[in-house]
Coordinates of C-alpha atoms (C1' of nucleotides) in Angstrom, one line a residue:
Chain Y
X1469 CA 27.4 -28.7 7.0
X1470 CA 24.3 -27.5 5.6
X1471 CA 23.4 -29.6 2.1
X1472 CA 23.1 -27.8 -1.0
X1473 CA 19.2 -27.7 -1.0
X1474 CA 19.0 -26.3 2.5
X1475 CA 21.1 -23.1 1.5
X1476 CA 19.4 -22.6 -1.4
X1477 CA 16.0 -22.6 0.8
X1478 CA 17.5 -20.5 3.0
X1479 CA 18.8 -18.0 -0.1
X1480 CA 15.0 -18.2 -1.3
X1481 CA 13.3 -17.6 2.1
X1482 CA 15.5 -14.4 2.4
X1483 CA 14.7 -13.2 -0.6
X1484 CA 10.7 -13.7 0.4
X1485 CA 11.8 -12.1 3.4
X1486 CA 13.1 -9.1 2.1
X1487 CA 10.8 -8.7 -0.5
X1488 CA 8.1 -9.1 2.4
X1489 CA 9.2 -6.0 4.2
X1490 CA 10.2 -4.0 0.4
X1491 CA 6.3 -4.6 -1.0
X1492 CA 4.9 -3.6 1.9
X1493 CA 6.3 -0.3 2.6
X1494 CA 6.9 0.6 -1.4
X1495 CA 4.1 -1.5 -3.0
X1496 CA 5.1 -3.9 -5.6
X1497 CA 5.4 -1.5 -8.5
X1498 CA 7.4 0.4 -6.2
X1499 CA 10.3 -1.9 -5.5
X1500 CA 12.7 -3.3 -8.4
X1501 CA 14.0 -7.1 -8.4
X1502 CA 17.5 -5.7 -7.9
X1503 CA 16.2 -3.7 -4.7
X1504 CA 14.8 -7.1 -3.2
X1505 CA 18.0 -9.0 -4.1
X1506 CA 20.5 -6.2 -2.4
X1507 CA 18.3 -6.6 0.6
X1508 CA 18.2 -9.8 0.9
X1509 CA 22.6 -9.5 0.1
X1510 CA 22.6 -10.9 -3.3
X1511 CA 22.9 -9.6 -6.9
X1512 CA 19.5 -9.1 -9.2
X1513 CA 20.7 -11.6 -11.7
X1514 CA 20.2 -14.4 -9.4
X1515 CA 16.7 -13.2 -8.9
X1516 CA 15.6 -15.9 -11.7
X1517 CA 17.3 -19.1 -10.0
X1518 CA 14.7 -19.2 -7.7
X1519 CA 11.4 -17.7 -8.9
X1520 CA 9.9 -17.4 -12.5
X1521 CA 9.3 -14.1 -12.7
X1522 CA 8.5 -10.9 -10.2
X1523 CA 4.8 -11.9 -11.0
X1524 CA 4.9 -14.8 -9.1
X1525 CA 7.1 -13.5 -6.5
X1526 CA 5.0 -10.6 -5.6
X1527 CA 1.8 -14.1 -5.3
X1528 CA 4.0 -15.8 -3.2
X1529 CA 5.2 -12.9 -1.0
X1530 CA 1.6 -12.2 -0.4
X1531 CA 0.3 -15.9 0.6
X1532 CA 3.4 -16.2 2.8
X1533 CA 2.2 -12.9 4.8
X1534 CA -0.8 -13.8 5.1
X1535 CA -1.0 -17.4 5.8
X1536 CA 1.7 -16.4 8.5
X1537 CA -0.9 -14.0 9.8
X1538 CA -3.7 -16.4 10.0
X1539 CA -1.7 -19.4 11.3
X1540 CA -0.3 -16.8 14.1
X1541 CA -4.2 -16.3 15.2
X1542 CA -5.1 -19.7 14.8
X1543 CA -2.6 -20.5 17.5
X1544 CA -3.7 -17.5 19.5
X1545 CA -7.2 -18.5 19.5
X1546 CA -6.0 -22.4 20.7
X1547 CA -3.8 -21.3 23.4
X1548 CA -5.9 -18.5 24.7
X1549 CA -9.5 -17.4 26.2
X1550 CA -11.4 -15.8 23.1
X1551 CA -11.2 -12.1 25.1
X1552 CA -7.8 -12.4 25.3
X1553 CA -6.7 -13.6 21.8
X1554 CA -9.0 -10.8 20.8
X1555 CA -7.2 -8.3 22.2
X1556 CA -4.0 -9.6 21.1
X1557 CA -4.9 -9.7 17.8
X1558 CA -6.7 -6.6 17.7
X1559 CA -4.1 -4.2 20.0
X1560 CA -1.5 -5.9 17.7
X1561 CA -2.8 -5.2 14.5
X1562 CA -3.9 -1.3 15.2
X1563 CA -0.8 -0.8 17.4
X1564 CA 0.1 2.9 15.9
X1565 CA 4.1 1.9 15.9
X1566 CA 3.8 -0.6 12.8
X1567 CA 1.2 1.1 11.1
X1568 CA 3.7 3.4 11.0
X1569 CA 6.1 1.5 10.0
X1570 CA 5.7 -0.7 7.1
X1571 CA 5.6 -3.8 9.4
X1572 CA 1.5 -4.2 9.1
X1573 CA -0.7 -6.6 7.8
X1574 CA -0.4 -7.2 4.1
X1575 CA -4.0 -6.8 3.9
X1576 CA -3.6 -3.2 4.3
X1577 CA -0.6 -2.3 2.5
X1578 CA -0.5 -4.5 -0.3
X1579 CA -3.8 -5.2 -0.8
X1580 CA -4.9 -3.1 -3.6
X1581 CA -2.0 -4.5 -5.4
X1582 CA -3.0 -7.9 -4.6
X1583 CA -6.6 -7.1 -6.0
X1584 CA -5.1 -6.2 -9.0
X1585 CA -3.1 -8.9 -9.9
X1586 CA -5.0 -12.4 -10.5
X1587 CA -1.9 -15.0 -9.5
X1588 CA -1.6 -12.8 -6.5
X1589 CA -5.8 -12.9 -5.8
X1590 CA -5.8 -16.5 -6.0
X1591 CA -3.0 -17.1 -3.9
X1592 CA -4.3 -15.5 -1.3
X1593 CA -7.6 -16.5 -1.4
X1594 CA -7.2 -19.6 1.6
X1595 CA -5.0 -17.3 3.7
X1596 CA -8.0 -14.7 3.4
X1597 CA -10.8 -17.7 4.8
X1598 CA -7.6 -18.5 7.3
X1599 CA -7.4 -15.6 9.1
X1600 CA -11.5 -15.1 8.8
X1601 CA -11.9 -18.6 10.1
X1602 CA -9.3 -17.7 13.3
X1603 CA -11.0 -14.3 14.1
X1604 CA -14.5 -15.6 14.3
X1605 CA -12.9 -18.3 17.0
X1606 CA -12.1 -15.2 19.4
X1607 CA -15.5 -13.5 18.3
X1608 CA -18.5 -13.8 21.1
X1609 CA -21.9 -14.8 19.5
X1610 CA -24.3 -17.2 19.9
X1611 CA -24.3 -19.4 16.2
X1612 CA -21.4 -20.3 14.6
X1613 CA -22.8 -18.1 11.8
X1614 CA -23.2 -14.8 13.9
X1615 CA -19.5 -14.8 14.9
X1616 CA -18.9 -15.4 11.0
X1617 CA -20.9 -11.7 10.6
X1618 CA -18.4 -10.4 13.1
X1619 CA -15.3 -11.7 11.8
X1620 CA -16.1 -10.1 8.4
X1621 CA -17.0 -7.3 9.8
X1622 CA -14.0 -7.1 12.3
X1623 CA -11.7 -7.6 9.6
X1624 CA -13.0 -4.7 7.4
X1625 CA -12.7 -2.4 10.5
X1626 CA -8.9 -3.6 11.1
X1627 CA -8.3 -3.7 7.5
X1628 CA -9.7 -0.1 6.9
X1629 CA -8.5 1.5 9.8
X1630 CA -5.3 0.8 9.4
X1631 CA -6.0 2.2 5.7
X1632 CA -6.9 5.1 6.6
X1633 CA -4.6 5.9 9.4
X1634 CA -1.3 5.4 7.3
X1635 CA -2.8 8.0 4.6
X1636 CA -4.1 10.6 7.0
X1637 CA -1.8 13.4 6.6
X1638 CA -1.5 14.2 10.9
X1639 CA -0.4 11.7 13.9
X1640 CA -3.5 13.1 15.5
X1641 CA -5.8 11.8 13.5
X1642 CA -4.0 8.7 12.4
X1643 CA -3.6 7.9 16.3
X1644 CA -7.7 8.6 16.3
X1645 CA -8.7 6.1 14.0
X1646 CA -6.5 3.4 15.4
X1647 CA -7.9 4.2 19.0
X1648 CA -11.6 4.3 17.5
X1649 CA -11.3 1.0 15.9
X1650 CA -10.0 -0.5 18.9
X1651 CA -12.7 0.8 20.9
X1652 CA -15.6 -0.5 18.8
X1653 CA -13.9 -4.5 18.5
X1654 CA -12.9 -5.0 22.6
X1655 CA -14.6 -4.0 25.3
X1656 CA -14.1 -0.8 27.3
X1657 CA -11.1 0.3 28.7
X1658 CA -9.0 -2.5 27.4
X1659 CA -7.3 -1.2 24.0
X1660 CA -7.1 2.5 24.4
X1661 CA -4.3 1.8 27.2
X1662 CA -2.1 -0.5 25.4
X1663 CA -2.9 1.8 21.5
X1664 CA -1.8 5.0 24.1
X1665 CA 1.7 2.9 25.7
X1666 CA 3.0 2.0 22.0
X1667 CA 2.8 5.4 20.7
X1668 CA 5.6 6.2 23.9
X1669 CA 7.2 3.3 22.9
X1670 CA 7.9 4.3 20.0
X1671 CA 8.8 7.8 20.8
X1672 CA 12.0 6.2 22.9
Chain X
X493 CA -18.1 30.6 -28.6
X494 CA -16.4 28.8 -25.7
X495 CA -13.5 31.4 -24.7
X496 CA -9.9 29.4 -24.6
X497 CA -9.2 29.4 -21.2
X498 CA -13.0 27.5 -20.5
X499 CA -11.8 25.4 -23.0
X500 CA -8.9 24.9 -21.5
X501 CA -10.4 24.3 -18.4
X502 CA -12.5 21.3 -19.9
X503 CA -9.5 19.4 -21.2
X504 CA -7.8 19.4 -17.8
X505 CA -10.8 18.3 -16.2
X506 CA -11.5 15.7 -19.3
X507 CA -7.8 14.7 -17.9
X508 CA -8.5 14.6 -14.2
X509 CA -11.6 12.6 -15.4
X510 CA -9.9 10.1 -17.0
X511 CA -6.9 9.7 -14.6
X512 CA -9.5 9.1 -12.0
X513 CA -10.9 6.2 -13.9
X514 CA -8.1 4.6 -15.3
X515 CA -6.0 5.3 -11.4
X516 CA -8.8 3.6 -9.9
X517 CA -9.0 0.9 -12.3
X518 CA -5.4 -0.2 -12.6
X519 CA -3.5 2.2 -9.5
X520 CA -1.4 4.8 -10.2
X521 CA 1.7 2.9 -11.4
X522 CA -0.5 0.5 -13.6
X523 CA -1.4 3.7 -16.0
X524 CA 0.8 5.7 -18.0
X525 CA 0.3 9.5 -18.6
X526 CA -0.2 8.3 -22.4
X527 CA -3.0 6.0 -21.5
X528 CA -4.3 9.2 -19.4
X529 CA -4.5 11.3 -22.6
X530 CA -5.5 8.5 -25.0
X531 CA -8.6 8.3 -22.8
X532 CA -9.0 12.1 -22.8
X533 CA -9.0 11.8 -26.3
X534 CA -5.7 13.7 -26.6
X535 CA -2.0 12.9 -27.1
X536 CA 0.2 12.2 -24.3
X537 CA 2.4 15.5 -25.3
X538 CA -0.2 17.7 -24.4
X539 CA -0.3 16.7 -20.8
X540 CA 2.8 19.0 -19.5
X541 CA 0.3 22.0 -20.3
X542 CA -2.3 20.7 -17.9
X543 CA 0.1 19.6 -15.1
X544 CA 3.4 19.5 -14.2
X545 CA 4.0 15.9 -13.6
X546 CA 2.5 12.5 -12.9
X547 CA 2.8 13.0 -9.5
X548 CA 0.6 16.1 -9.3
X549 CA -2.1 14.3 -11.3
X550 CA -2.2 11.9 -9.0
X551 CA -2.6 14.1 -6.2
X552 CA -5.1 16.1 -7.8
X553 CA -6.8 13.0 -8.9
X554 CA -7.1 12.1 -5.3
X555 CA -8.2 15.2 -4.0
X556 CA -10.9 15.8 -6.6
X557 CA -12.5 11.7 -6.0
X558 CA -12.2 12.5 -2.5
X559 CA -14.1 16.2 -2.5
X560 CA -16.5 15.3 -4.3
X561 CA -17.5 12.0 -2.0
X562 CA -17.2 14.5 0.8
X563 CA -19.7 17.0 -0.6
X564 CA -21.8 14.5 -1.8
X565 CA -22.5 13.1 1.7
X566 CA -22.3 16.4 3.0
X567 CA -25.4 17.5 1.2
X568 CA -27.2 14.3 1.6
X569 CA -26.7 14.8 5.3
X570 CA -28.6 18.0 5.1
X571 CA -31.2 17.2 2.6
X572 CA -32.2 14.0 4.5
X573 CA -32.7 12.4 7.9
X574 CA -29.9 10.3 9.4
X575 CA -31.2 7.5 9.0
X576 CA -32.1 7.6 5.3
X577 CA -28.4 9.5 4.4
X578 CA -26.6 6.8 6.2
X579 CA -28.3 4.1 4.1
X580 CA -27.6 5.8 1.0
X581 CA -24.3 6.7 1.7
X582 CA -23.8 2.7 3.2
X583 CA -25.7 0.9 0.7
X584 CA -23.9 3.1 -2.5
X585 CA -20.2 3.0 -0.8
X586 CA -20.7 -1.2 -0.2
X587 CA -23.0 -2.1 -4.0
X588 CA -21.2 -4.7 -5.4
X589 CA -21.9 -3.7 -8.5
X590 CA -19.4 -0.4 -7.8
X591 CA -17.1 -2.6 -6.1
X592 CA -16.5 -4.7 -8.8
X593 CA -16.2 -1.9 -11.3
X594 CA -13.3 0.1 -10.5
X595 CA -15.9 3.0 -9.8
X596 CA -15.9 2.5 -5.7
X597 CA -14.2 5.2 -3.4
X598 CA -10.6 6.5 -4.2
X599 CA -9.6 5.6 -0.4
X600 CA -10.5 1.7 -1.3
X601 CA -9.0 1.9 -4.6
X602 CA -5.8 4.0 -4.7
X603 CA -5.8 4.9 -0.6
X604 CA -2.4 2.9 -0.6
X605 CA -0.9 4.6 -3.4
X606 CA -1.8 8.0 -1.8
X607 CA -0.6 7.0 1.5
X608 CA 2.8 6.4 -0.2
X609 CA 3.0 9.6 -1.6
X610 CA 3.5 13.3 0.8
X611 CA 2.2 15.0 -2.0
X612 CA -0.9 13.0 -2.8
X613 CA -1.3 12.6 0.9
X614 CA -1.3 16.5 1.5
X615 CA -4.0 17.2 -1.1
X616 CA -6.3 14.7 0.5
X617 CA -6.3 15.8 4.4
X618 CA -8.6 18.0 4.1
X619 CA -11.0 15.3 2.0
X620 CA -11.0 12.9 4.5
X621 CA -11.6 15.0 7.5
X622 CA -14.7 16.4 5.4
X623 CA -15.8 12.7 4.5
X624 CA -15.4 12.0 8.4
X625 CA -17.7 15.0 9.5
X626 CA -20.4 14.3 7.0
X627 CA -20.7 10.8 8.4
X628 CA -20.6 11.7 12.2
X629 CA -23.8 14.2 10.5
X630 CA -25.4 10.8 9.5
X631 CA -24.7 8.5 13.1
X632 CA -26.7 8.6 16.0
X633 CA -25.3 9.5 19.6
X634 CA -25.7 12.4 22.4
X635 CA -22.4 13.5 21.9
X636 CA -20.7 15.1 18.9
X637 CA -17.4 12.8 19.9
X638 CA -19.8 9.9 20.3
X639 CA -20.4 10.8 16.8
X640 CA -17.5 11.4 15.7
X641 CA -15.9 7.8 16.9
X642 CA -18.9 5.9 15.5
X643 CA -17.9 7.9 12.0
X644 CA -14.1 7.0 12.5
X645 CA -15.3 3.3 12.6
X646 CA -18.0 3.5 10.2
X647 CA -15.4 4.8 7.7
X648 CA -13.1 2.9 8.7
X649 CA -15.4 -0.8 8.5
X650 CA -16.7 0.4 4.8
X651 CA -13.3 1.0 3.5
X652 CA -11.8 -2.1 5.0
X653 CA -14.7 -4.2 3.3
X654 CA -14.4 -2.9 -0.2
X655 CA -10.6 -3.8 -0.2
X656 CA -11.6 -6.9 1.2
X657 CA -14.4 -7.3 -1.5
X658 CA -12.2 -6.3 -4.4
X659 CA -9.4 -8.5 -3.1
X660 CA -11.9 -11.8 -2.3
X661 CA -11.2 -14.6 -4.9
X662 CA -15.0 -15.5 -5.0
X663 CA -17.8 -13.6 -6.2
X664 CA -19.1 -15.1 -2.7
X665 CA -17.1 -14.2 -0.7
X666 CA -16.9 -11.0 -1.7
X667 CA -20.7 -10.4 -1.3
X668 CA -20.3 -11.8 2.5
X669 CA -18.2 -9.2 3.3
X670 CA -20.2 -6.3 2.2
X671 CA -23.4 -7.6 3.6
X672 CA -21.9 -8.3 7.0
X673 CA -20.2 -4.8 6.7
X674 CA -23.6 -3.1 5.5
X675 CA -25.9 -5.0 7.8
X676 CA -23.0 -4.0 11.0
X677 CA -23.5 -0.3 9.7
X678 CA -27.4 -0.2 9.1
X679 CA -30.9 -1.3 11.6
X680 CA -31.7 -4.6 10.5
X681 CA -33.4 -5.0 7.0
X682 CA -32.6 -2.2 5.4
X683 CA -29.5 -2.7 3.3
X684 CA -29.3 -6.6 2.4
X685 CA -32.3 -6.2 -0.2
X686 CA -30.7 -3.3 -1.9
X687 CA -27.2 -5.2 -1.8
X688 CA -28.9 -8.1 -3.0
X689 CA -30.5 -6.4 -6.4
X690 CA -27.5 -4.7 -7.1
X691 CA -26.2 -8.2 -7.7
X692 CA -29.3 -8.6 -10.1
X693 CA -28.5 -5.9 -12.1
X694 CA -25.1 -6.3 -12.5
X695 CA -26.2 -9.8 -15.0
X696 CA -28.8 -7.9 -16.5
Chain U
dT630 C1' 44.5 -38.1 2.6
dG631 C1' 44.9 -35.9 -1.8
dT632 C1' 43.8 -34.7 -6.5
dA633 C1' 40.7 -34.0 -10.6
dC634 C1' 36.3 -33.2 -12.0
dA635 C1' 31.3 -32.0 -11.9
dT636 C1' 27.7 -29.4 -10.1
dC637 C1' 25.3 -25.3 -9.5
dA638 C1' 24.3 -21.0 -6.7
dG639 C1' 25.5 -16.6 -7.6
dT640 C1' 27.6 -12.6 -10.5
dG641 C1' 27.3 -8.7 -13.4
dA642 C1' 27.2 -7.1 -18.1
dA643 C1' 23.9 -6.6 -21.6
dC644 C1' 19.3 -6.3 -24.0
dG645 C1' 14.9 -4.5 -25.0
dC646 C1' 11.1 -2.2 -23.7
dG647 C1' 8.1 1.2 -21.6
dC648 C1' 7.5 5.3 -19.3
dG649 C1' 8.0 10.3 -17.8
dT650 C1' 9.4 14.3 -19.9
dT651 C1' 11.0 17.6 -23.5
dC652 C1' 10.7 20.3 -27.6
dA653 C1' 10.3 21.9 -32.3
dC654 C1' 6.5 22.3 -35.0
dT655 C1' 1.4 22.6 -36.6
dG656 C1' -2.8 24.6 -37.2
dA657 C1' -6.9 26.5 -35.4
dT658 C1' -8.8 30.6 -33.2
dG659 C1' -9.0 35.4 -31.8
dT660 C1' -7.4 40.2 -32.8
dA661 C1' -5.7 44.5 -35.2
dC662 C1' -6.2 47.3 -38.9
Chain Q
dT1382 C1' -15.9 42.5 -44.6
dG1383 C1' -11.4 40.9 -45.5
dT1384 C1' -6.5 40.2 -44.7
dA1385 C1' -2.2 39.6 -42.0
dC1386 C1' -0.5 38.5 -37.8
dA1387 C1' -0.1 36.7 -32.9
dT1388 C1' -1.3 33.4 -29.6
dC1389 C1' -1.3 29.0 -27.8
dA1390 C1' -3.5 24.2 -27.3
dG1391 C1' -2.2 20.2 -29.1
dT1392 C1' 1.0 16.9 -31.9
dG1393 C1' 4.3 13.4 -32.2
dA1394 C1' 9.2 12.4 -32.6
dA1395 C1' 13.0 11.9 -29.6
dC1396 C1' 15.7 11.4 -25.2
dG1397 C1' 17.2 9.2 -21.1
dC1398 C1' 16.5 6.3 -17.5
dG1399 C1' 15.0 2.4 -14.9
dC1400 C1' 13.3 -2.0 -14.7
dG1401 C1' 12.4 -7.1 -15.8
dT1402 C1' 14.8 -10.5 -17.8
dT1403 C1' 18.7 -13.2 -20.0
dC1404 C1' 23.1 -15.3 -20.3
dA1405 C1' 28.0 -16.4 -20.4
dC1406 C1' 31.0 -16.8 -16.8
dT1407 C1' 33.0 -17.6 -11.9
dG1408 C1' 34.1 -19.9 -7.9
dA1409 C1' 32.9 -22.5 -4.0
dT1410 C1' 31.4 -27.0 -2.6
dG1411 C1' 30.6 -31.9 -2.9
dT1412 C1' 32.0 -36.4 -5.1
dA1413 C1' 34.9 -40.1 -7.4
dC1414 C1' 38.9 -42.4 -7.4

DNA sequence: TGTACATCAGTGAACGCGCGTTCACTGATGTAC
DNA sequence: TGTACATCAGTGAACGCGCGTTCACTGATGTAC
């Protein structure tokens, strides 16, 4: 059956998993070791068999988000038209139903935590230039280095939007910012439809 | 002399003064209501005479950073032009210098840590829908809701970059991103020499 | 094929520390006479 | 003006709880003969 070191990856990928979806709706100072272990259906003392400390795990959690995020628009950007991985990416990452859930883009919900802690910063750092590098592939502009400018900007308007609409206190305006966002990155006509359809979605 | 309840009034504010620092600094979870006090030049047992708990610091924290961003840009909206608020409220929300100190805008620094919590997310409602209609004062458009999206996404692209900034691994990097952001947000020229000297005056 | 042993992922009690909160006390300031 | 008292902001010891981490033990699985 399965050898001894594939369980114990599998053991240790559930716990990133878990953790994954604990840090990003809590935040890491929000979530204990023993919350991550029942989630991932194990007890907190055998947190330690397979990382160092909850330092390192809260690093790793991030890169792994991240990098999966980044590798996902890579792909997106190989296999598609640059309009259309675009809206993918974008639609995706402003759809109001995992904003409000805790299913977004580490970027916006863990972030400041990330910033805070240096192991974390500098394990995120290539997954950051990843998913920078991918976005300026679906970008329209002339130079290489003007679809860089719109990446970086692009990214701040994702990154903040999404921000802003989990702390605004009414679905109106959280709903607005998401829509707005959407507007200013794709062309007309082309988000608002799709931003408008996941709000029913996730009313059913 | 100072009658006791002014002075009481300046020890809570010396309190909501430092909380906002040290919050910003290190998020809400990284500072403990000693720290808070020990920075206010007080003992920690003081602090249940000022507020009731943690938790209602940190709302009023947030609501206080947040007022007084909005008023700020409310009255530089009236007291200039557009254009010359916008770039001052652009060029001071994205200097590095700021960024890099934890002195930048509560909804970059602890905006997850308020989304997190109904209480501190209450307080700030209001804040944030005053930040939002001091901006759409600054943007150009015919409309007031042309306005008021270009506002949603202006917001929305600053606060994205300084998470993005304060999250970059590299000084570099981090600059990038708030240029592109700035020079998105601004007519051509104006903010990168500003952005650039801030740099310079962050070694001197 | 069956038995004894070794390995090691996982368990759960325990430890120590820090943090939010409480409370009896202090001492400075304002007031009454 | 001076004295006695009341008020109350601030102090710091103490409490209880939760969390990160450790460790002796368990029990399932793989291996040697």
């Amino acid at each position: 059956m399965a050898e001894p070191a594939q369980r114990r990856a599998e053991t240790r990928q559930r716990i990133l998993t878990a953790a994954g979806e604990l840090f990003r709706e809590h935040g890491v100072d929000g979530v204990g070791v023993d919350a991550v272990m029942k989630e991932a259906g194990l007890t907190h003392g055998g947190f330690y068999l397979h990382f160092p400390s909850k330092e390192a795990l809260a690093a790793e959690v991030s890169h792994a988000l991240l990098a999966r995020a980044a590798k996902k628009w890579l792909e997106l950007s190989r296999s598609h038209d640059r309009e259309t991985a675009l809206e993918t990416i974008v639609s995706q990452y402003l759809d109001p139903v995992r904003v409000a859930s805790g299913q977004c883009c580490a970027l916006t919900t863990i972030g400041t935590d990330v910033a805070r802690r240096t192991s974390s910063k500098t394990a995120v750092g290539g997954d950051l230039r990843g998913m920078l590098d991918a976005l300026a592939q679906c970008l329209p502009g002339r130079s290489a280095e003007r679809r860089r400018q719109r990446a970086l900007t692009a990214l701040s308007t994702m990154v903040g939007a999404v921000v802003l609409a989990r702390l605004a206190d009414e679905q109106a305006l959280s709903d607005e910012v998401l829509r707005a966002a959407a507007a200013s990155l794709l062309p007309a006509g082309k988000a608002v439809n799709r931003l408008a359809s996941g709000v029913e979605a996730a009313a059913g």
